[in-house]
Amino acid sequence: MGKLVISNTPHIKSKSSTKRIMIDVLIALLPAFVMGIVYFGWYALLLCAISLITCILAEVVYLLIVGEKIKDIIRKFDFTSAVTGLLLGMNLPPECPWYLPIIGGIFGIVVVKMLFGGTGKNFVNPAITARIFLVLSFASFMTMWGEPSIGALFPLDSGATSGATSGATALGPILQGSSQMSNLDLFLGTGVGASAIGETCKVALILGYIYLVIRKVIDFKYPLIYVGVTGLMMVIYQGNINAFLPSILSGALIFAAIFMATDYVTTPNTTLGNIVYFALLGILTATLRHLRGTESVSFCILFMNFFVPLIDRHIVPKPFGFKKAKKEVKDGK
Amino acid sequence: MANKKESTLRCVLVLSVIAVVCGVLLAVLNPLLYVAPSAEDISNYFDLPVENPGEWKVVDLNSEHAGKTTDKSGAAVSLVAQMQAGEETYYGLLITTKASGNLSECKFVMFFTKSDNKLVDAKMTVDGSSGGKYTYESAAAASENVKKFEEYYVVINSATQFDTDYSIPKVGATLTLTAVDNAFKKAAYYYYNVIMGGGAQ
Amino acid sequence: MKNKVKDLALDGVLRQNPTLKLVLGTCPTLALTTAAMNGVGMGLAVTFVLMCSNVIISSLRNIIPSRVRIPAYILIIATFVTIVRMFLNKFAPTIATAMGPYLPLIVVNCIILGRAEAFASKNPVLDSMFDGIFMGLGFMLAITLMGAFREILGAGAIFGVKLWDFKIEFFTHASGALFTYAIFIALFTYFSGLYSKKSKQKTLQKDKKEVEA
């Protein structure tokens, strides 16, 4: 015992600074962001903007209160709060009131991130935790599913009704095995109810994924493991091989697997640790989805975040050039 | 310290004296503070604002379904009454759900109209949630959003699904919400099987 | 004597606040702080039990053999809890139901047993009585403030009076209870740190002056 395991941001300095990584993540989020606005209209853009501005402001104001100088704050600004803000905005239901991103943003940045020491010190994902805080606080708004339509941006007839319905998401019927959605609709996100602005269009999400993999921001394996294990477990639970595609294409699974679960700070340090982490995450997500009958991805990620230190404790990286010490031959006996 | 070493006898004696004194004290206070358990009075529970209401009359409970806990949910129909108001006959059901965790026993009343088998009113008369009324309020807010809930229970007929595990987003006040859920299921089940004579399981 | 009472009062309410400093009796603190009124009810009940049990235990401190002191304390505490319970059931049934199982659970509340063991069994009767009163008040103050915080944010009301429609329901849930508790402990530690720094500086200045004189 007594081993000190420090599991924060990389300790080796290289060109890949936090700032560069975060800008990459922002670029990767763009396609899904644009598709979210195309499907859900200008109000979705407003929500994301509010969330983004709140998160950045919350960080700056907190640092000012703590006594940092403005010059230092600008020099050190590394876009992590911008990523948190955009992720939180894209995690909100498209029809929720405007003050939700403000409350969520302040909670996510101040309580989850800054109070624990700022970037790289938060032990859970700020955007996920902020979303869960909002789900627990405003259940009636946060379980409102928006119905996307291509005409949302420029409605042709002024009498177009907003498509917010409550309780009817694509995932519900799928979990009960009575879905009429085609896989293509799920894949493109057309006509599917969504609980988050960013989760609908899988093509856009996969574009972001490919960009992140090419830029070596995330390892290509991990989101695949998460999504694959979830799908397999759903097949096992429902006893039906056809459940695989609908269950991975619906809900926020792919969005969360690419952008939320892969957060550096809240994943283990080793490859083996990461495989264990993402596989467990998949099993947990499928199990909770099956038992609760509703989307549980965000709760699962928060829950598994708590296991990261435990995984890091038991799966310790092998130092470079380290050889297992041979057992000493005991003298005498 | 040898003389201070307490003998077992002394320990037992002191403890018994304290116990007896405490017992006597409570025995003296008991008649002053005793509250008689109130009987299940009809007028305590059944008040439905309708035009020219008649008198509530207790209907015999079907022992197979009522009085005691009959299923794993723990909800039981503990009182059924009937009232004639003008043309319409109203049924009132008192449902008791059992305590679980830090949720004590809750009581619900539900009113049905005989002509169209409709649930016209439902309320929680005894709130067992510790922490007071806000727990129940947040449970109510969570269930408000569930349209399916109403679809299943507003009109009772053979299509009513008594045991379907539809998904209420149970975020917070989970125990209270489960109790509400169980009470509705029990009432619908009893109404369909006993009062309507549906018979089918 | 006056100084002693002041000392005990400061100990009970601030320096050794049972909820925020000693972190005792967390179970009712977490469960009942959904409303400020609950805090007052629970606080008064605990204060009464604490005062009475402290007096009795302190007056019997030379009679109760140390080998059986815990069962003896529990007997005495349970008697007073039963009295409080009967009293509330008779005269304030709504408060009694709001407290649910936490009312009889005062028997094993560690504030009461802790004060019996740490204070009443070693100190004279009058001191123990004041200790009980002020410890109880400290508990009541802490959980009433927490209750008010959670009620305002979680239900948009204070002492049952509605203030506005806006509510963050998170604070009425169990997770909100833990969150509120953490915030209160942090704030309390921060302010008591400031206070003790100030008082230290004062005594230092006094010492300096005395040295100079």
PDB file of N, CA, C and O in Angstrom, chain C residues 40-101:
ATOM      1  N   VAL C  40     -37.105  22.704  12.395  1.00  0.00           N
ATOM      2  CA  VAL C  40     -37.505  23.229  13.698  1.00  0.00           C
ATOM      3  C   VAL C  40     -38.091  22.114  14.553  1.00  0.00           C
ATOM      4  O   VAL C  40     -37.715  21.937  15.722  1.00  0.00           O
ATOM      5  N   GLY C  41     -38.985  21.321  13.974  1.00  0.00           N
ATOM      6  CA  GLY C  41     -39.616  20.230  14.737  1.00  0.00           C
ATOM      7  C   GLY C  41     -38.605  19.231  15.252  1.00  0.00           C
ATOM      8  O   GLY C  41     -38.546  18.927  16.448  1.00  0.00           O
ATOM      9  N   MET C  42     -37.775  18.762  14.329  1.00  0.00           N
ATOM     10  CA  MET C  42     -36.767  17.768  14.711  1.00  0.00           C
ATOM     11  C   MET C  42     -35.794  18.374  15.717  1.00  0.00           C
ATOM     12  O   MET C  42     -35.414  17.725  16.697  1.00  0.00           O
ATOM     13  N   GLY C  43     -35.400  19.621  15.482  1.00  0.00           N
ATOM     14  CA  GLY C  43     -34.452  20.270  16.380  1.00  0.00           C
ATOM     15  C   GLY C  43     -35.003  20.388  17.782  1.00  0.00           C
ATOM     16  O   GLY C  43     -34.309  20.090  18.767  1.00  0.00           O
ATOM     17  N   LEU C  44     -36.276  20.798  17.901  1.00  0.00           N
ATOM     18  CA  LEU C  44     -36.865  20.922  19.225  1.00  0.00           C
ATOM     19  C   LEU C  44     -36.945  19.560  19.911  1.00  0.00           C
ATOM     20  O   LEU C  44     -36.624  19.425  21.094  1.00  0.00           O
ATOM     21  N   ALA C  45     -37.356  18.538  19.140  1.00  0.00           N
ATOM     22  CA  ALA C  45     -37.466  17.195  19.728  1.00  0.00           C
ATOM     23  C   ALA C  45     -36.110  16.736  20.244  1.00  0.00           C
ATOM     24  O   ALA C  45     -35.986  16.261  21.390  1.00  0.00           O
ATOM     25  N   VAL C  46     -35.083  16.912  19.414  1.00  0.00           N
ATOM     26  CA  VAL C  46     -33.742  16.472  19.828  1.00  0.00           C
ATOM     27  C   VAL C  46     -33.247  17.292  21.026  1.00  0.00           C
ATOM     28  O   VAL C  46     -32.677  16.746  21.968  1.00  0.00           O
ATOM     29  N   THR C  47     -33.501  18.612  21.002  1.00  0.00           N
ATOM     30  CA  THR C  47     -33.055  19.450  22.121  1.00  0.00           C
ATOM     31  C   THR C  47     -33.682  18.988  23.427  1.00  0.00           C
ATOM     32  O   THR C  47     -33.000  18.861  24.453  1.00  0.00           O
ATOM     33  N   PHE C  48     -34.983  18.718  23.387  1.00  0.00           N
ATOM     34  CA  PHE C  48     -35.669  18.264  24.599  1.00  0.00           C
ATOM     35  C   PHE C  48     -35.068  16.960  25.100  1.00  0.00           C
ATOM     36  O   PHE C  48     -34.695  16.830  26.276  1.00  0.00           O
ATOM     37  N   VAL C  49     -34.937  15.984  24.187  1.00  0.00           N
ATOM     38  CA  VAL C  49     -34.405  14.683  24.601  1.00  0.00           C
ATOM     39  C   VAL C  49     -32.979  14.838  25.131  1.00  0.00           C
ATOM     40  O   VAL C  49     -32.609  14.274  26.167  1.00  0.00           O
ATOM     41  N   LEU C  50     -32.194  15.657  24.439  1.00  0.00           N
ATOM     42  CA  LEU C  50     -30.791  15.834  24.807  1.00  0.00           C
ATOM     43  C   LEU C  50     -30.663  16.478  26.184  1.00  0.00           C
ATOM     44  O   LEU C  50     -29.871  16.030  27.027  1.00  0.00           O
ATOM     45  N   MET C  51     -31.471  17.492  26.411  1.00  0.00           N
ATOM     46  CA  MET C  51     -31.422  18.174  27.704  1.00  0.00           C
ATOM     47  C   MET C  51     -31.804  17.211  28.826  1.00  0.00           C
ATOM     48  O   MET C  51     -31.069  17.053  29.814  1.00  0.00           O
ATOM     49  N   CYS C  52     -32.946  16.529  28.680  1.00  0.00           N
ATOM     50  CA  CYS C  52     -33.420  15.639  29.737  1.00  0.00           C
ATOM     51  C   CYS C  52     -32.433  14.503  29.975  1.00  0.00           C
ATOM     52  O   CYS C  52     -32.079  14.210  31.131  1.00  0.00           O
ATOM     53  N   SER C  53     -31.983  13.871  28.893  1.00  0.00           N
ATOM     54  CA  SER C  53     -31.104  12.714  29.092  1.00  0.00           C
ATOM     55  C   SER C  53     -29.778  13.162  29.686  1.00  0.00           C
ATOM     56  O   SER C  53     -29.214  12.474  30.558  1.00  0.00           O
ATOM     57  N   ASN C  54     -29.280  14.327  29.281  1.00  0.00           N
ATOM     58  CA  ASN C  54     -28.036  14.824  29.862  1.00  0.00           C
ATOM     59  C   ASN C  54     -28.189  15.047  31.365  1.00  0.00           C
ATOM     60  O   ASN C  54     -27.303  14.688  32.155  1.00  0.00           O
ATOM     61  N   VAL C  55     -29.301  15.642  31.777  1.00  0.00           N
ATOM     62  CA  VAL C  55     -29.523  15.903  33.207  1.00  0.00           C
ATOM     63  C   VAL C  55     -29.554  14.588  33.985  1.00  0.00           C
ATOM     64  O   VAL C  55     -28.850  14.413  34.989  1.00  0.00           O
ATOM     65  N   ILE C  56     -30.356  13.630  33.504  1.00  0.00           N
ATOM     66  CA  ILE C  56     -30.509  12.371  34.236  1.00  0.00           C
ATOM     67  C   ILE C  56     -29.180  11.608  34.277  1.00  0.00           C
ATOM     68  O   ILE C  56     -28.741  11.137  35.333  1.00  0.00           O
ATOM     69  N   ILE C  57     -28.532  11.540  33.113  1.00  0.00           N
ATOM     70  CA  ILE C  57     -27.292  10.763  33.053  1.00  0.00           C
ATOM     71  C   ILE C  57     -26.219  11.404  33.935  1.00  0.00           C
ATOM     72  O   ILE C  57     -25.475  10.731  34.646  1.00  0.00           O
ATOM     73  N   SER C  58     -26.189  12.735  33.900  1.00  0.00           N
ATOM     74  CA  SER C  58     -25.182  13.414  34.715  1.00  0.00           C
ATOM     75  C   SER C  58     -25.455  13.205  36.209  1.00  0.00           C
ATOM     76  O   SER C  58     -24.528  13.022  37.002  1.00  0.00           O
ATOM     77  N   SER C  59     -26.733  13.213  36.595  1.00  0.00           N
ATOM     78  CA  SER C  59     -27.006  13.026  38.020  1.00  0.00           C
ATOM     79  C   SER C  59     -26.794  11.579  38.452  1.00  0.00           C
ATOM     80  O   SER C  59     -26.569  11.302  39.629  1.00  0.00           O
ATOM     81  N   LEU C  60     -26.843  10.655  37.484  1.00  0.00           N
ATOM     82  CA  LEU C  60     -26.624   9.241  37.842  1.00  0.00           C
ATOM     83  C   LEU C  60     -25.193   8.802  37.539  1.00  0.00           C
ATOM     84  O   LEU C  60     -24.886   7.617  37.591  1.00  0.00           O
ATOM     85  N   ARG C  61     -24.311   9.769  37.215  1.00  0.00           N
ATOM     86  CA  ARG C  61     -23.015   9.372  36.674  1.00  0.00           C
ATOM     87  C   ARG C  61     -22.163   8.596  37.669  1.00  0.00           C
ATOM     88  O   ARG C  61     -21.292   7.824  37.281  1.00  0.00           O
ATOM     89  N   ASN C  62     -22.417   8.777  38.974  1.00  0.00           N
ATOM     90  CA  ASN C  62     -21.631   8.021  39.947  1.00  0.00           C
ATOM     91  C   ASN C  62     -22.283   6.699  40.313  1.00  0.00           C
ATOM     92  O   ASN C  62     -21.696   5.879  41.017  1.00  0.00           O
ATOM     93  N   ILE C  63     -23.516   6.512  39.904  1.00  0.00           N
ATOM     94  CA  ILE C  63     -24.242   5.290  40.267  1.00  0.00           C
ATOM     95  C   ILE C  63     -24.139   4.235  39.178  1.00  0.00           C
ATOM     96  O   ILE C  63     -23.960   3.052  39.446  1.00  0.00           O
ATOM     97  N   ILE C  64     -24.225   4.700  37.897  1.00  0.00           N
ATOM     98  CA  ILE C  64     -24.220   3.735  36.788  1.00  0.00           C
ATOM     99  C   ILE C  64     -22.839   3.115  36.667  1.00  0.00           C
ATOM    100  O   ILE C  64     -21.851   3.823  36.471  1.00  0.00           O
ATOM    101  N   PRO C  65     -22.738   1.791  36.751  1.00  0.00           N
ATOM    102  CA  PRO C  65     -21.437   1.132  36.583  1.00  0.00           C
ATOM    103  C   PRO C  65     -20.965   1.308  35.140  1.00  0.00           C
ATOM    104  O   PRO C  65     -21.775   1.238  34.213  1.00  0.00           O
ATOM    105  N   SER C  66     -19.664   1.545  34.941  1.00  0.00           N
ATOM    106  CA  SER C  66     -19.214   1.870  33.585  1.00  0.00           C
ATOM    107  C   SER C  66     -19.365   0.693  32.647  1.00  0.00           C
ATOM    108  O   SER C  66     -19.422   0.872  31.436  1.00  0.00           O
ATOM    109  N   ARG C  67     -19.444  -0.525  33.210  1.00  0.00           N
ATOM    110  CA  ARG C  67     -19.575  -1.687  32.331  1.00  0.00           C
ATOM    111  C   ARG C  67     -20.912  -1.694  31.605  1.00  0.00           C
ATOM    112  O   ARG C  67     -21.013  -2.188  30.475  1.00  0.00           O
ATOM    113  N   VAL C  68     -21.947  -1.208  32.245  1.00  0.00           N
ATOM    114  CA  VAL C  68     -23.278  -1.244  31.604  1.00  0.00           C
ATOM    115  C   VAL C  68     -23.779   0.156  31.283  1.00  0.00           C
ATOM    116  O   VAL C  68     -24.968   0.385  31.201  1.00  0.00           O
ATOM    117  N   ARG C  69     -22.841   1.103  31.069  1.00  0.00           N
ATOM    118  CA  ARG C  69     -23.324   2.472  30.903  1.00  0.00           C
ATOM    119  C   ARG C  69     -24.105   2.660  29.614  1.00  0.00           C
ATOM    120  O   ARG C  69     -25.129   3.355  29.590  1.00  0.00           O
ATOM    121  N   ILE C  70     -23.669   1.999  28.520  1.00  0.00           N
ATOM    122  CA  ILE C  70     -24.368   2.215  27.242  1.00  0.00           C
ATOM    123  C   ILE C  70     -25.821   1.738  27.311  1.00  0.00           C
ATOM    124  O   ILE C  70     -26.739   2.499  26.984  1.00  0.00           O
ATOM    125  N   PRO C  71     -26.097   0.486  27.773  1.00  0.00           N
ATOM    126  CA  PRO C  71     -27.499   0.104  27.893  1.00  0.00           C
ATOM    127  C   PRO C  71     -28.287   1.031  28.812  1.00  0.00           C
ATOM    128  O   PRO C  71     -29.455   1.362  28.518  1.00  0.00           O
ATOM    129  N   ALA C  72     -27.645   1.501  29.871  1.00  0.00           N
ATOM    130  CA  ALA C  72     -28.355   2.405  30.776  1.00  0.00           C
ATOM    131  C   ALA C  72     -28.704   3.704  30.063  1.00  0.00           C
ATOM    132  O   ALA C  72     -29.835   4.194  30.149  1.00  0.00           O
ATOM    133  N   TYR C  73     -27.736   4.263  29.308  1.00  0.00           N
ATOM    134  CA  TYR C  73     -28.019   5.495  28.554  1.00  0.00           C
ATOM    135  C   TYR C  73     -29.161   5.283  27.590  1.00  0.00           C
ATOM    136  O   TYR C  73     -30.062   6.110  27.475  1.00  0.00           O
ATOM    137  N   ILE C  74     -29.094   4.147  26.874  1.00  0.00           N
ATOM    138  CA  ILE C  74     -30.136   3.893  25.862  1.00  0.00           C
ATOM    139  C   ILE C  74     -31.509   3.820  26.524  1.00  0.00           C
ATOM    140  O   ILE C  74     -32.492   4.359  25.996  1.00  0.00           O
ATOM    141  N   LEU C  75     -31.582   3.155  27.675  1.00  0.00           N
ATOM    142  CA  LEU C  75     -32.861   3.067  28.400  1.00  0.00           C
ATOM    143  C   LEU C  75     -33.404   4.464  28.674  1.00  0.00           C
ATOM    144  O   LEU C  75     -34.574   4.764  28.409  1.00  0.00           O
ATOM    145  N   ILE C  76     -32.520   5.312  29.216  1.00  0.00           N
ATOM    146  CA  ILE C  76     -32.962   6.667  29.593  1.00  0.00           C
ATOM    147  C   ILE C  76     -33.377   7.463  28.354  1.00  0.00           C
ATOM    148  O   ILE C  76     -34.453   8.075  28.310  1.00  0.00           O
ATOM    149  N   ILE C  77     -32.525   7.403  27.319  1.00  0.00           N
ATOM    150  CA  ILE C  77     -32.832   8.165  26.095  1.00  0.00           C
ATOM    151  C   ILE C  77     -34.139   7.678  25.476  1.00  0.00           C
ATOM    152  O   ILE C  77     -35.000   8.473  25.093  1.00  0.00           O
ATOM    153  N   ALA C  78     -34.290   6.333  25.425  1.00  0.00           N
ATOM    154  CA  ALA C  78     -35.491   5.769  24.794  1.00  0.00           C
ATOM    155  C   ALA C  78     -36.747   6.224  25.514  1.00  0.00           C
ATOM    156  O   ALA C  78     -37.776   6.484  24.881  1.00  0.00           O
ATOM    157  N   THR C  79     -36.660   6.341  26.832  1.00  0.00           N
ATOM    158  CA  THR C  79     -37.829   6.798  27.585  1.00  0.00           C
ATOM    159  C   THR C  79     -38.247   8.189  27.128  1.00  0.00           C
ATOM    160  O   THR C  79     -39.423   8.437  26.828  1.00  0.00           O
ATOM    161  N   PHE C  80     -37.258   9.085  27.043  1.00  0.00           N
ATOM    162  CA  PHE C  80     -37.613  10.456  26.648  1.00  0.00           C
ATOM    163  C   PHE C  80     -38.081  10.524  25.205  1.00  0.00           C
ATOM    164  O   PHE C  80     -38.986  11.297  24.874  1.00  0.00           O
ATOM    165  N   VAL C  81     -37.471   9.720  24.334  1.00  0.00           N
ATOM    166  CA  VAL C  81     -37.919   9.716  22.942  1.00  0.00           C
ATOM    167  C   VAL C  81     -39.362   9.253  22.858  1.00  0.00           C
ATOM    168  O   VAL C  81     -40.181   9.821  22.119  1.00  0.00           O
ATOM    169  N   THR C  82     -39.698   8.219  23.633  1.00  0.00           N
ATOM    170  CA  THR C  82     -41.079   7.731  23.632  1.00  0.00           C
ATOM    171  C   THR C  82     -42.035   8.828  24.088  1.00  0.00           C
ATOM    172  O   THR C  82     -43.114   9.004  23.512  1.00  0.00           O
ATOM    173  N   ILE C  83     -41.611   9.575  25.120  1.00  0.00           N
ATOM    174  CA  ILE C  83     -42.470  10.664  25.605  1.00  0.00           C
ATOM    175  C   ILE C  83     -42.681  11.696  24.497  1.00  0.00           C
ATOM    176  O   ILE C  83     -43.820  12.098  24.198  1.00  0.00           O
ATOM    177  N   VAL C  84     -41.569  12.092  23.833  1.00  0.00           N
ATOM    178  CA  VAL C  84     -41.687  13.091  22.754  1.00  0.00           C
ATOM    179  C   VAL C  84     -42.604  12.583  21.663  1.00  0.00           C
ATOM    180  O   VAL C  84     -43.459  13.297  21.135  1.00  0.00           O
ATOM    181  N   ARG C  85     -42.446  11.304  21.330  1.00  0.00           N
ATOM    182  CA  ARG C  85     -43.243  10.725  20.261  1.00  0.00           C
ATOM    183  C   ARG C  85     -44.727  10.748  20.605  1.00  0.00           C
ATOM    184  O   ARG C  85     -45.568  11.124  19.780  1.00  0.00           O
ATOM    185  N   MET C  86     -45.026  10.319  21.847  1.00  0.00           N
ATOM    186  CA  MET C  86     -46.431  10.326  22.263  1.00  0.00           C
ATOM    187  C   MET C  86     -46.982  11.744  22.244  1.00  0.00           C
ATOM    188  O   MET C  86     -48.106  12.002  21.794  1.00  0.00           O
ATOM    189  N   PHE C  87     -46.147  12.683  22.711  1.00  0.00           N
ATOM    190  CA  PHE C  87     -46.576  14.081  22.768  1.00  0.00           C
ATOM    191  C   PHE C  87     -46.890  14.600  21.363  1.00  0.00           C
ATOM    192  O   PHE C  87     -47.940  15.189  21.121  1.00  0.00           O
ATOM    193  N   LEU C  88     -45.969  14.354  20.427  1.00  0.00           N
ATOM    194  CA  LEU C  88     -46.180  14.855  19.064  1.00  0.00           C
ATOM    195  C   LEU C  88     -47.374  14.181  18.410  1.00  0.00           C
ATOM    196  O   LEU C  88     -48.151  14.817  17.702  1.00  0.00           O
ATOM    197  N   ASN C  89     -47.526  12.873  18.639  1.00  0.00           N
ATOM    198  CA  ASN C  89     -48.657  12.169  18.045  1.00  0.00           C
ATOM    199  C   ASN C  89     -49.970  12.757  18.524  1.00  0.00           C
ATOM    200  O   ASN C  89     -50.948  12.817  17.788  1.00  0.00           O
ATOM    201  N   LYS C  90     -49.967  13.193  19.793  1.00  0.00           N
ATOM    202  CA  LYS C  90     -51.210  13.726  20.344  1.00  0.00           C
ATOM    203  C   LYS C  90     -51.450  15.158  19.872  1.00  0.00           C
ATOM    204  O   LYS C  90     -52.547  15.510  19.468  1.00  0.00           O
ATOM    205  N   PHE C  91     -50.396  15.993  19.930  1.00  0.00           N
ATOM    206  CA  PHE C  91     -50.633  17.422  19.729  1.00  0.00           C
ATOM    207  C   PHE C  91     -50.177  17.944  18.367  1.00  0.00           C
ATOM    208  O   PHE C  91     -50.611  19.007  17.953  1.00  0.00           O
ATOM    209  N   ALA C  92     -49.282  17.258  17.696  1.00  0.00           N
ATOM    210  CA  ALA C  92     -48.841  17.745  16.378  1.00  0.00           C
ATOM    211  C   ALA C  92     -48.669  16.585  15.410  1.00  0.00           C
ATOM    212  O   ALA C  92     -47.559  16.263  14.999  1.00  0.00           O
ATOM    213  N   PRO C  93     -49.772  15.918  15.064  1.00  0.00           N
ATOM    214  CA  PRO C  93     -49.655  14.701  14.236  1.00  0.00           C
ATOM    215  C   PRO C  93     -49.034  14.951  12.866  1.00  0.00           C
ATOM    216  O   PRO C  93     -48.368  14.072  12.326  1.00  0.00           O
ATOM    217  N   THR C  94     -49.212  16.171  12.303  1.00  0.00           N
ATOM    218  CA  THR C  94     -48.630  16.402  10.969  1.00  0.00           C
ATOM    219  C   THR C  94     -47.110  16.383  11.035  1.00  0.00           C
ATOM    220  O   THR C  94     -46.452  15.825  10.170  1.00  0.00           O
ATOM    221  N   ILE C  95     -46.552  17.013  12.094  1.00  0.00           N
ATOM    222  CA  ILE C  95     -45.090  17.001  12.235  1.00  0.00           C
ATOM    223  C   ILE C  95     -44.618  15.568  12.462  1.00  0.00           C
ATOM    224  O   ILE C  95     -43.604  15.132  11.905  1.00  0.00           O
ATOM    225  N   ALA C  96     -45.386  14.821  13.261  1.00  0.00           N
ATOM    226  CA  ALA C  96     -44.993  13.441  13.549  1.00  0.00           C
ATOM    227  C   ALA C  96     -44.935  12.605  12.276  1.00  0.00           C
ATOM    228  O   ALA C  96     -43.986  11.844  12.071  1.00  0.00           O
ATOM    229  N   THR C  97     -45.930  12.777  11.370  1.00  0.00           N
ATOM    230  CA  THR C  97     -45.890  11.967  10.146  1.00  0.00           C
ATOM    231  C   THR C  97     -44.794  12.442   9.212  1.00  0.00           C
ATOM    232  O   THR C  97     -44.181  11.643   8.519  1.00  0.00           O
ATOM    233  N   ALA C  98     -44.530  13.767   9.204  1.00  0.00           N
ATOM    234  CA  ALA C  98     -43.474  14.263   8.327  1.00  0.00           C
ATOM    235  C   ALA C  98     -42.125  13.691   8.742  1.00  0.00           C
ATOM    236  O   ALA C  98     -41.267  13.449   7.908  1.00  0.00           O
ATOM    237  N   MET C  99     -41.938  13.474  10.037  1.00  0.00           N
ATOM    238  CA  MET C  99     -40.658  12.948  10.493  1.00  0.00           C
ATOM    239  C   MET C  99     -40.552  11.445  10.300  1.00  0.00           C
ATOM    240  O   MET C  99     -39.456  10.899  10.307  1.00  0.00           O
ATOM    241  N   GLY C 100     -41.693  10.793  10.161  1.00  0.00           N
ATOM    242  CA  GLY C 100     -41.696   9.363   9.849  1.00  0.00           C
ATOM    243  C   GLY C 100     -40.839   8.562  10.807  1.00  0.00           C
ATOM    244  O   GLY C 100     -40.881   8.769  12.018  1.00  0.00           O
ATOM    245  N   PRO C 101     -40.053   7.649  10.256  1.00  0.00           N
ATOM    246  CA  PRO C 101     -39.257   6.758  11.115  1.00  0.00           C
ATOM    247  C   PRO C 101     -38.133   7.478  11.847  1.00  0.00           C
ATOM    248  O   PRO C 101     -37.517   6.909  12.728  1.00  0.00           O
TER     249      PRO C 101
END
